[in-house]
XYZ file of C-alpha atoms in Angstrom:
122
model
C 0.000 0.000 0.000
C 1.369 3.416 -0.911
C 0.974 6.278 1.570
C 2.006 9.834 0.643
C 3.621 11.578 3.599
C 1.603 14.712 2.802
C -1.612 12.765 3.428
C -0.368 11.577 6.818
C 0.550 15.142 7.736
C -3.092 16.160 7.261
C -3.960 14.014 10.288
C -0.872 14.244 12.478
C 2.028 16.641 13.010
C 5.088 14.642 11.906
C 8.536 16.124 12.437
C 10.529 12.938 11.783
C 12.448 12.294 8.589
C 10.800 9.783 6.238
C 13.595 7.313 7.020
C 13.082 7.606 10.798
C 9.309 7.285 10.406
C 9.780 4.206 8.199
C 12.110 2.660 10.794
C 9.615 3.217 13.623
C 6.723 1.813 11.602
C 8.763 -1.251 10.652
C 9.762 -1.868 14.278
C 6.062 -1.646 15.229
C 5.110 -4.365 12.747
C 4.100 -2.234 9.762
C 6.922 -2.925 7.322
C 7.923 -0.036 5.077
C 9.462 -1.751 2.059
C 10.283 1.299 -0.011
C 10.568 5.091 0.273
C 10.370 7.112 -2.927
C 10.208 10.770 -3.876
C 7.322 11.838 -6.102
C 7.635 15.496 -6.992
C 7.607 17.416 -3.710
C 6.108 14.504 -1.789
C 7.534 11.323 -0.284
C 5.689 8.037 -0.729
C 5.998 5.238 1.841
C 5.239 1.784 0.476
C 3.874 -0.482 3.208
C 3.819 -4.276 3.139
C 0.868 -5.093 5.368
C 0.368 -8.510 6.883
C -3.053 -9.985 7.614
C -2.766 -9.194 11.315
C -2.452 -5.439 10.613
C -5.820 -4.773 9.006
C -6.078 -1.705 11.245
C -3.455 -0.072 9.002
C -5.257 -0.762 5.725
C -6.315 2.885 5.383
C -4.680 6.283 5.664
C -6.527 6.918 8.958
C -5.350 3.564 10.336
C -1.727 4.369 9.501
C -2.150 7.864 10.982
C -3.445 6.297 14.226
C -0.435 3.999 14.340
C 1.979 6.890 13.748
C 0.156 8.946 16.389
C 0.762 6.207 18.951
C 4.380 5.705 17.878
C 5.417 9.359 18.113
C 3.040 10.321 20.938
C 1.274 13.112 19.046
C -2.476 13.742 18.873
C -4.443 12.605 15.852
C -6.496 15.217 13.992
C -9.559 13.253 12.916
C -10.830 13.844 9.390
C -13.600 16.321 8.872
C -15.483 17.970 6.068
C -14.658 21.604 5.411
C -17.407 24.145 4.850
C -16.253 24.481 1.239
C -16.573 20.722 0.678
C -20.019 20.671 2.310
C -21.225 23.096 -0.356
C -19.791 21.028 -3.236
C -22.395 19.175 -5.203
C -21.812 15.780 -6.719
C -24.217 13.585 -8.624
C -25.233 10.210 -7.274
C -27.745 8.178 -9.277
C -29.550 5.134 -7.933
C -31.533 2.507 -9.782
C -34.364 0.678 -8.062
C -34.301 -3.078 -8.534
C -36.418 -5.880 -7.078
C -34.843 -9.169 -6.048
C -36.597 -12.582 -5.816
C -37.396 -12.246 -2.102
C -39.104 -8.924 -2.902
C -36.612 -6.935 -0.869
C -35.846 -3.571 -2.366
C -32.203 -2.888 -3.079
C -30.427 0.101 -4.438
C -27.616 -0.217 -6.927
C -25.144 2.560 -7.138
C -24.724 3.375 -10.808
C -22.561 6.438 -10.960
C -20.662 8.718 -8.635
C -18.857 11.822 -9.787
C -15.801 12.356 -7.620
C -14.790 15.778 -6.411
C -11.697 17.291 -8.005
C -9.577 16.958 -4.865
C -9.965 13.172 -4.909
C -8.865 13.048 -8.522
C -5.741 15.043 -7.721
C -4.941 12.680 -4.850
C -5.232 9.588 -7.007
C -3.086 11.137 -9.725
C -0.372 11.990 -7.178
C 0.135 8.269 -6.490
C 1.968 7.526 -9.778
């Protein structure tokens, strides 16, 4: 799993070098197999084992780092600007044999900031 350091810094104040952070994560059981520069950012590549499912998301890794460096976690929130953004979500009604009503998600338009994040992972 690839984790940009800039994403981690949105949730926790990290003052360690990427190498020191990688060493601490590895010693805690979250192996950092590779550190690479991508533009102005640093990407940590994690090799997660099945017993570390808690670190399978950016928030999970941020919680782990928070505990390792004894700094408070800033939980994610939605900014006022993002609350006013409008996306389009379309649902299609479909009946199943047991007559239960289900909703199938057909299309979601992602906000621009998510697109930029995914593109930064090259």
